[in-house]
Short mmCIF file of C-alpha atoms in Angstrom, two decimals:
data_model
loop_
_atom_site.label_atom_id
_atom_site.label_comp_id
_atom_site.label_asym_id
_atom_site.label_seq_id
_atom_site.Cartn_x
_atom_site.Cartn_y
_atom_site.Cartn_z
CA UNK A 4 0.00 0.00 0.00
CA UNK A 5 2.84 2.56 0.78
CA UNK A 6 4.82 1.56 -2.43
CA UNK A 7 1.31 2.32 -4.48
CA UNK A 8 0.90 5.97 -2.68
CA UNK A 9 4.47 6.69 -3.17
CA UNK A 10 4.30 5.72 -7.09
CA UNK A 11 0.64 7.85 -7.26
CA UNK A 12 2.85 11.07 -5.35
CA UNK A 13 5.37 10.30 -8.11
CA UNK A 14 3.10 10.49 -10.80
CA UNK A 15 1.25 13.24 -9.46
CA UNK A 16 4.47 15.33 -9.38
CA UNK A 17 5.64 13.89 -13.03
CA UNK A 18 8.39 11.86 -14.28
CA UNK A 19 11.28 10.99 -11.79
CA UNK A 20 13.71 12.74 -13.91
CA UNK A 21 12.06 15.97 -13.59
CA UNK A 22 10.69 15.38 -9.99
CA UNK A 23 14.10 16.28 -8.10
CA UNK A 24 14.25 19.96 -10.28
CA UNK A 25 10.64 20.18 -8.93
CA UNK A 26 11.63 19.89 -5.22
CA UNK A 27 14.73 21.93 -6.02
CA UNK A 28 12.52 24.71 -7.48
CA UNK A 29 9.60 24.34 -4.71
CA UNK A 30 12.75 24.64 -1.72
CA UNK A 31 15.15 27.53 -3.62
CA UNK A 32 15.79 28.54 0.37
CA UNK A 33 17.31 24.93 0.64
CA UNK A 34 20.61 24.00 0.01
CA UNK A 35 20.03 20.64 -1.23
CA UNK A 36 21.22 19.58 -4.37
CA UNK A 37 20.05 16.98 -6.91
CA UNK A 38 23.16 14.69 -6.24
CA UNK A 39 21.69 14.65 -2.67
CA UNK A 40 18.19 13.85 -3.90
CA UNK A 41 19.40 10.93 -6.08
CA UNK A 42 21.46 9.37 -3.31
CA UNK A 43 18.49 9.98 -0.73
CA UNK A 44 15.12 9.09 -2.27
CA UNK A 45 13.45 8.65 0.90
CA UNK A 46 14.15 12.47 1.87
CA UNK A 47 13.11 13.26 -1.78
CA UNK A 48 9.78 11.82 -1.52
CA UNK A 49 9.54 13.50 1.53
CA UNK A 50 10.27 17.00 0.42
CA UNK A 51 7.63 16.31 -2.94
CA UNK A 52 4.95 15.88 -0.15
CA UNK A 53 5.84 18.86 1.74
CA UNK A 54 5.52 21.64 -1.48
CA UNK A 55 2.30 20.28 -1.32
CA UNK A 56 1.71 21.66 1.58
CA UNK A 57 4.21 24.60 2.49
CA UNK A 58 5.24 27.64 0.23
CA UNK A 59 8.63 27.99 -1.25
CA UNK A 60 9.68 30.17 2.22
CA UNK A 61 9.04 27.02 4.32
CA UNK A 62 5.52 28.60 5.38
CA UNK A 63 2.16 26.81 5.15
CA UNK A 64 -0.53 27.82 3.04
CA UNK A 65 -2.54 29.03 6.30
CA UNK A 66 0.60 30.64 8.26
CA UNK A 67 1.25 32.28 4.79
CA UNK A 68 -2.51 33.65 4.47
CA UNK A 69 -2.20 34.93 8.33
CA UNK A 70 0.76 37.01 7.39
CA UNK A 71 -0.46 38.31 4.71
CA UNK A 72 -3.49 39.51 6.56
CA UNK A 73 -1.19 40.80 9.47
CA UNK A 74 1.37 42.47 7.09
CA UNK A 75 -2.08 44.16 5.10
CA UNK A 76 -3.52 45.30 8.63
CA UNK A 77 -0.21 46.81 9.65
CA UNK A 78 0.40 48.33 6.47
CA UNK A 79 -2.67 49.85 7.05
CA UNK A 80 -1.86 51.00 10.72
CA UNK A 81 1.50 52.50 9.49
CA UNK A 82 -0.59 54.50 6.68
CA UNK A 83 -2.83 55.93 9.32
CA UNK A 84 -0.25 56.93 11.64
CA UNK A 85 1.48 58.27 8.42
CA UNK A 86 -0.94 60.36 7.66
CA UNK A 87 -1.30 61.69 11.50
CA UNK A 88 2.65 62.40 11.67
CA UNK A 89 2.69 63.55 8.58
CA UNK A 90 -0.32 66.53 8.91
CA UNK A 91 1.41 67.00 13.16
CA UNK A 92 4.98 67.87 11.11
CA UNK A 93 3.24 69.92 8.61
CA UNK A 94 1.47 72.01 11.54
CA UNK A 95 4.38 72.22 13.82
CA UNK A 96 6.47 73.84 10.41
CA UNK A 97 3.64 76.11 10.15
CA UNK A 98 3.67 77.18 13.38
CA UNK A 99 7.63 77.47 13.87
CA UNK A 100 7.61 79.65 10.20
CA UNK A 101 4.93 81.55 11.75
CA UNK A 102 6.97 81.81 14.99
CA UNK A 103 10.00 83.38 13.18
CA UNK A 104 8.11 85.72 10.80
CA UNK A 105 5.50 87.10 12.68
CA UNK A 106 5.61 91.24 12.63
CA UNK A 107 4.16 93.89 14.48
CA UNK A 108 2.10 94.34 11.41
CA UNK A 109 0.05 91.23 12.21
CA UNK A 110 -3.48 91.05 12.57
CA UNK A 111 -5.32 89.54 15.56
CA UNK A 112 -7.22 87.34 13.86
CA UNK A 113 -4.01 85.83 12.69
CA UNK A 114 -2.93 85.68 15.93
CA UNK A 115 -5.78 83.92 17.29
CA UNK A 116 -5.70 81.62 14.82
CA UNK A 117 -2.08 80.95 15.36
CA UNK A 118 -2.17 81.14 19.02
CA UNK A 119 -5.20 78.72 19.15
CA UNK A 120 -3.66 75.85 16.38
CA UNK A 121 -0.52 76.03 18.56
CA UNK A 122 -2.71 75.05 21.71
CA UNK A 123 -4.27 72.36 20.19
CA UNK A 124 -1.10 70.62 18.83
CA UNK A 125 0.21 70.76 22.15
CA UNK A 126 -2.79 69.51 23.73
CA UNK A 127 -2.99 66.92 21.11
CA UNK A 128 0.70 65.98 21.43
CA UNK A 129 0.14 65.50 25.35
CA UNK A 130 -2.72 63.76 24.61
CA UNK A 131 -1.08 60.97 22.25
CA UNK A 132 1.91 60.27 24.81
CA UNK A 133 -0.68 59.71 27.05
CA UNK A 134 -2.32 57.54 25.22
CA UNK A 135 -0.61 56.09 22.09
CA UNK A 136 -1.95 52.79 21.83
CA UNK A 137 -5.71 51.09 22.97
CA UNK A 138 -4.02 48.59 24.97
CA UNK A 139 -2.37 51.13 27.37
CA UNK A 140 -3.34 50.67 31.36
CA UNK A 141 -5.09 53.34 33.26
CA UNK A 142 -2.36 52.89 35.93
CA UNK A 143 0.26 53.98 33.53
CA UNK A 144 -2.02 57.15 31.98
CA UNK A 145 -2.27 58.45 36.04
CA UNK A 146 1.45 59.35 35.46
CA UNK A 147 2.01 62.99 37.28
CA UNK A 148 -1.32 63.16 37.70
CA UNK A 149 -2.32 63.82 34.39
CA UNK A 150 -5.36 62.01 32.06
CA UNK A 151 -6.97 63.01 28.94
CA UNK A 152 -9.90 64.46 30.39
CA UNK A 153 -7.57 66.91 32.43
CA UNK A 154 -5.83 67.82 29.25
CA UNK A 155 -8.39 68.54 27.42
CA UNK A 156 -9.32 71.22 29.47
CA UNK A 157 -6.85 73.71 28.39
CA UNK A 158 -8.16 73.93 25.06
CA UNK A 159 -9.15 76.65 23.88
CA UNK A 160 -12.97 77.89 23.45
CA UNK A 161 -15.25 75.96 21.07
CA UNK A 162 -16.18 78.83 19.65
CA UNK A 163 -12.36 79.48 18.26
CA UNK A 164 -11.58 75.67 18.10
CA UNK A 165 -14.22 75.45 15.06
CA UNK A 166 -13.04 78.71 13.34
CA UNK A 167 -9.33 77.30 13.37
CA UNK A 168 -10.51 74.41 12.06
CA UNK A 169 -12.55 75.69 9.59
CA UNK A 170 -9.86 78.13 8.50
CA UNK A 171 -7.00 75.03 8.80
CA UNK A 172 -7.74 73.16 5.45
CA UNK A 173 -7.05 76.21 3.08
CA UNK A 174 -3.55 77.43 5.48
CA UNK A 175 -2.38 73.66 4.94
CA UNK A 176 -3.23 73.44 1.42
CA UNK A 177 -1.63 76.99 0.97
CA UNK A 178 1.85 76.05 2.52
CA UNK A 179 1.91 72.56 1.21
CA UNK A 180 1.34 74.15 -2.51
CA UNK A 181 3.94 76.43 -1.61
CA UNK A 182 6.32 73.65 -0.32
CA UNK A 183 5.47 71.80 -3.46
CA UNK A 184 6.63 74.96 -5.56
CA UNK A 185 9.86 74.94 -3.82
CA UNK A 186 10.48 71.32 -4.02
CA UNK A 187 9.03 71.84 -8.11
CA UNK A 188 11.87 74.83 -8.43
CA UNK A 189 14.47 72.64 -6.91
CA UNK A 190 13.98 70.11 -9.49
CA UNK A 191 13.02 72.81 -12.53
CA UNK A 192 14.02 76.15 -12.02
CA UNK A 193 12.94 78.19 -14.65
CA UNK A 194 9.36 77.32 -13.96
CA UNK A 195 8.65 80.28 -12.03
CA UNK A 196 8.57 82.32 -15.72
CA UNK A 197 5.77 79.84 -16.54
CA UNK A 198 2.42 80.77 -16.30
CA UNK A 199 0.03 79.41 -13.86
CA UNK A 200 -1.47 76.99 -15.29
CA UNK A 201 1.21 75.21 -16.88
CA UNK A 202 2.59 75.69 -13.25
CA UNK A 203 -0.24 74.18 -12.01
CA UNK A 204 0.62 71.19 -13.77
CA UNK A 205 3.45 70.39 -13.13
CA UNK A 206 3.15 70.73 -9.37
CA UNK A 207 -0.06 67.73 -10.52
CA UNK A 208 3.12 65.84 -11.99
CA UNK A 209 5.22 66.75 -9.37
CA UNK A 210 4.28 63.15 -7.03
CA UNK A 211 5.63 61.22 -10.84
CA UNK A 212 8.54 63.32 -10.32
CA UNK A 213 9.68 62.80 -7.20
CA UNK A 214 8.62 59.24 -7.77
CA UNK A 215 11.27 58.64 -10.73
CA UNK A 216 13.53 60.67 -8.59
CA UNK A 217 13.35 57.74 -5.76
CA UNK A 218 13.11 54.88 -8.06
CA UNK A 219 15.93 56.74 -9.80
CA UNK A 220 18.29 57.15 -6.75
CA UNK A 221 17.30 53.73 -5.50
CA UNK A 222 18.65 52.24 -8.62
CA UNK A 223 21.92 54.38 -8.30
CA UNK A 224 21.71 53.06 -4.76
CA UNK A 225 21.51 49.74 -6.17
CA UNK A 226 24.10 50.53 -9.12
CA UNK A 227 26.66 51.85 -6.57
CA UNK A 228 26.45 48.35 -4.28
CA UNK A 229 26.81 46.44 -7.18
CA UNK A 230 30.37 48.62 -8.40
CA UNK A 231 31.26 48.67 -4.64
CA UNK A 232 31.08 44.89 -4.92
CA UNK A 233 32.29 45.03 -7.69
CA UNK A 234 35.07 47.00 -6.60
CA UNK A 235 35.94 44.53 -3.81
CA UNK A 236 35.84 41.61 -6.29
CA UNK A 237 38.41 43.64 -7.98
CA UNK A 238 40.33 44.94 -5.37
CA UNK A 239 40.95 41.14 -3.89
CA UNK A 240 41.34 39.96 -7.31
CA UNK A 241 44.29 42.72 -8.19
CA UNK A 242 45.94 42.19 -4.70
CA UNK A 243 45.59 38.07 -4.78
CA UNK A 244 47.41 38.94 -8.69
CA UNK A 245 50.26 41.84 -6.78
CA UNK A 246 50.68 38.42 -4.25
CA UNK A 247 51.67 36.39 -7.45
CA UNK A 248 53.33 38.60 -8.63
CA UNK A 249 55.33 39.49 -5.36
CA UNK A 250 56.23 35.99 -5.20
CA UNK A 251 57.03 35.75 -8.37
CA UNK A 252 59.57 38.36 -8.07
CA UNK A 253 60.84 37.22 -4.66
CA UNK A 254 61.93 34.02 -7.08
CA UNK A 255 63.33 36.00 -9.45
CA UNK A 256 65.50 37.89 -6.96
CA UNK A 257 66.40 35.15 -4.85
CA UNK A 258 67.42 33.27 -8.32
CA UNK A 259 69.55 36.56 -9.33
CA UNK A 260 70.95 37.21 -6.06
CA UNK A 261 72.43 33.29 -5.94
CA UNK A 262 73.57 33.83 -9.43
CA UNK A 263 75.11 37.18 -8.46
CA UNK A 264 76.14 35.54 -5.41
CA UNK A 265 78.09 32.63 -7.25
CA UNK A 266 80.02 35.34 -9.07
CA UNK A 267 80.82 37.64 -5.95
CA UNK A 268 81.77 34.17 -4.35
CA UNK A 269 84.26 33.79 -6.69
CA UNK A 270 85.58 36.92 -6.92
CA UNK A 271 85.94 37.09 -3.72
CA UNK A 272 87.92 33.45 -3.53
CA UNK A 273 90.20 34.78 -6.37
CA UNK A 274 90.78 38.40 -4.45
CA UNK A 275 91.43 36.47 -0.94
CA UNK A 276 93.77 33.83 -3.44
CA UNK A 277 95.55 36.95 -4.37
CA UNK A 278 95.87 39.03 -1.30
CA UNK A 279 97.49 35.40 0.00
CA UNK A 280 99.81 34.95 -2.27
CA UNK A 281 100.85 38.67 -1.67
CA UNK A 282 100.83 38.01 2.08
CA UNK A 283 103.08 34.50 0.95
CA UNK A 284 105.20 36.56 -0.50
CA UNK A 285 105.73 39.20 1.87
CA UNK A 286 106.87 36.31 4.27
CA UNK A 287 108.80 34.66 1.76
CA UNK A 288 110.60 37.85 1.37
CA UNK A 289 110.43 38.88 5.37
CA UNK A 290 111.87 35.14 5.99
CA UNK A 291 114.91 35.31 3.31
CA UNK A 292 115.79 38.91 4.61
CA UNK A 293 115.89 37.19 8.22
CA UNK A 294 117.88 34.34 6.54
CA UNK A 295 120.11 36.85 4.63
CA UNK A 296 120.36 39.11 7.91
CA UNK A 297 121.58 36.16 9.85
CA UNK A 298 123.68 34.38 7.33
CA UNK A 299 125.32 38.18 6.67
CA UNK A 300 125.79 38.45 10.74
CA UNK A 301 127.00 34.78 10.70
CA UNK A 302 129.52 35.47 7.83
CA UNK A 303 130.59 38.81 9.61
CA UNK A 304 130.56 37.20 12.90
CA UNK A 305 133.21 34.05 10.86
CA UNK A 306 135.13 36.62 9.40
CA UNK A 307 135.74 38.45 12.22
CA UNK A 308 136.97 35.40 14.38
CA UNK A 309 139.12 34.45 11.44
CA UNK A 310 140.42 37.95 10.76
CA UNK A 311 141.48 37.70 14.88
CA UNK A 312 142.88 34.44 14.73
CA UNK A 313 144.88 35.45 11.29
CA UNK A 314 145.79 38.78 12.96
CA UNK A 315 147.10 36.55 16.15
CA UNK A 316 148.75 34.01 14.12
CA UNK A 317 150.59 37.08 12.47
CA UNK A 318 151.51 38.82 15.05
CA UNK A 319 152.77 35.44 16.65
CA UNK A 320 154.35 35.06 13.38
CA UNK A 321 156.34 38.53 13.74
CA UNK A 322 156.79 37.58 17.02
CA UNK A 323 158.86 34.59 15.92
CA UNK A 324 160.04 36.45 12.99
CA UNK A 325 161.58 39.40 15.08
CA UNK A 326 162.72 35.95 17.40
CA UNK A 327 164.42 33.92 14.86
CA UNK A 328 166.07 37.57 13.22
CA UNK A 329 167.42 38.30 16.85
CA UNK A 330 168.82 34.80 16.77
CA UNK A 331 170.07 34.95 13.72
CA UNK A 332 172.05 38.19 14.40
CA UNK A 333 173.25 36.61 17.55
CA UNK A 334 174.36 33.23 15.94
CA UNK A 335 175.23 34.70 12.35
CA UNK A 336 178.84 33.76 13.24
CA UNK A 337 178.26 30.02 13.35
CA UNK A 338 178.39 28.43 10.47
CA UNK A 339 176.12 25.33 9.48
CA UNK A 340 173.88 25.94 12.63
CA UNK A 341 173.44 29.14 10.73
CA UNK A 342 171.79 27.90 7.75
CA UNK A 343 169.84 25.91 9.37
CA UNK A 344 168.41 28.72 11.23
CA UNK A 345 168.26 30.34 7.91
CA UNK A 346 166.19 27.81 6.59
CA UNK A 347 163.91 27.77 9.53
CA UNK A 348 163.39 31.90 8.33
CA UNK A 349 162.74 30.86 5.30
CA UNK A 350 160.25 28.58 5.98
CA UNK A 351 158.44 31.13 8.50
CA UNK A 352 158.71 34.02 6.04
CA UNK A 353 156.63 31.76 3.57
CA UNK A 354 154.15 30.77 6.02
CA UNK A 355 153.81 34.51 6.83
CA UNK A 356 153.39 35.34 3.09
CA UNK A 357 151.00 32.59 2.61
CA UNK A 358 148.84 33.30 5.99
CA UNK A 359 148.62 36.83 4.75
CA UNK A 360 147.52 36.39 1.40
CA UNK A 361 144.76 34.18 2.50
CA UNK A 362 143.71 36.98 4.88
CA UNK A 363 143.35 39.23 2.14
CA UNK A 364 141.88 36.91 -0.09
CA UNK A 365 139.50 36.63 2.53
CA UNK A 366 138.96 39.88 3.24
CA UNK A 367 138.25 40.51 -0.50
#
């Protein structure tokens, strides 16, 4: 039995192809798609029997007919009160012109009536904070002391009460025509060269006017949220591109400055190669001065203790020289011991000669 009312539902709703673009359209508030319709047929069925009964909001036929009714009932509350504000502004901005242009030139019976329309709005304005709604409690209405009844007492007399109010329609309809006129020269301002009726109407068009006017500036209003969304799609669009292209370039820099860097790297490696063979150098050349230095002092240091020990061995030599030339005075009268002493001076006079020339050969 359930099978048969679920294929009649079906085929009351039409084919199943079409019958998941039907719930989709009868629920746009729901975020269901038709994927999740396929793989759940059970809540698919379910939501074809409720668009039978609910609206596309989610609101039943009888809910929706209730709000309707309440929405047409307050519309028609906020008209009234409309109308009531609106006529209350219009005779306060009478009063407060009147307030700041009266004269010494006016009349009395513009006084009265001025004097006696103020009264009333301010008894009337009492009066509605007193009681602004039906359902208001008399406790709350006692406040200070004060009711309607008591209020209503400082009106003025009857008598000038109906002459204000019979003299009230014309003064509105006066300063609202001439409030119109202003508004009408706002928007055209060479009418006032027009005559009077053609001024006439256009102060009858003027409501179209100001009509187009709103509708107008409601779809700049409109226009201007779209470019201002439009402008923030943009805007993130542009700086999500400037991102790219920041790290695009942070690639490109990091890529050059590595390249770059490999070249410094190496110019650096051939300047320090450089500046360390000079350095080499300079210590090559400090070490073989220290090595010349010392080998000169050494050589000095050798010739010097050879040029003593030839100078000793020559003065020795004289020594014996001046020895063996004493002797040989003193034994030149012997005969063969003689030359043998000769001999001996012989021999000493070459060693001399030889020691000395190998002192100066040293020298040299």
């Amino acid at each position: 039995m359930s099978q048969r009312r679920d294929s009649v539902l079906v085929s009351s709703l039409g084919k199943a192809d079409s019958l998941h673009q039907e719930v989709l359209a009868s629920f746009p508030l729901c975020q269901t798609t038709e994927e999740d319709l396929i793989q759940n047929p059970l809540l698919c069925k379910l939501l074809a029997t409720l668009s039978q009964h609910v609206d596309p909001t989610g609101l039943t036929q009888q809910l929706r007919k209730d709000l309707e009714k309440a929405e047409r009932e307050v519309h028609t509350q906020r008209l009234g009160w409309l109308r009531v504000e609106s006529v209350h502004r219009v005779l306060q901005e009478i009063l407060q012109e009147n307030r700041f242009s009266r004269t010494s030139s006016t009349s009395a019976a513009e006084e009265k009536f001025y004097s006696t329309l103020e009264q009333c709005v301010l008894v009337g304005q009492c009066v509605r904070l007193l009681d602004s709604s039906s359902d208001v409690s008399e406790d709350r209405t006692a406040l200070m002391a004060l009711s309607v009844e008591r209020l209503t007492r400082h009106l003025p007399d009857e008598q000038e009460v109906l002459e204000m109010k019979h003299r009230l329609p014309s003064e509105l309809l006066k300063y609202l025509k001439k409030k119109a006129a202003s508004i009408l020269s706002y928007y055209q301002p060479d009418w006032e060269n027009e005559s009077e009726g053609l001024r006439n109407v256009k102060l009858s068009k003027l409501p179209e006017l100001l009509d187009g006017e709103q509708k107008k500036a409601k779809s700049l209003s409109e226009k201007n949220r779209e470019n201002i969304t439009l402008l923030q799609r943009q805007t993130h669009a542009y700086l999500s591109e400037l991102l790219k292209c920041m790290k695009i370039l942070q690639c490109l820099i990091l890529d050059l400055r590595l390249k770059a860097q490999k070249d410094l790297d190496r110019k650096k490696i051939e300047y320090f190669e450089a500046k360390c063979e000079i350095g080499l150098q300079k210590i090559r050349a400090e070490m073989l001065e220290v090595q010349l230095d010392t080998y000169t002092r050494d050589k000095i240091a050798a010739h010097k203790r050879i040029t003593e020990k030839l100078n000793a061995e020559q003065k020795s030599s004289e020594m014996e020289k001046q020895g063996v030339e004493s002797k040989l005075a003193s034994f030149e009268i012997y005969g063969k011991e003689f030359e043998a002493l000769a001999e001996e001076y012989s021999r000493l006079q070459q060693e001399i000669a030889t020691k000395s020339w190998a002192l100066k050969e040293f020298t040299l």
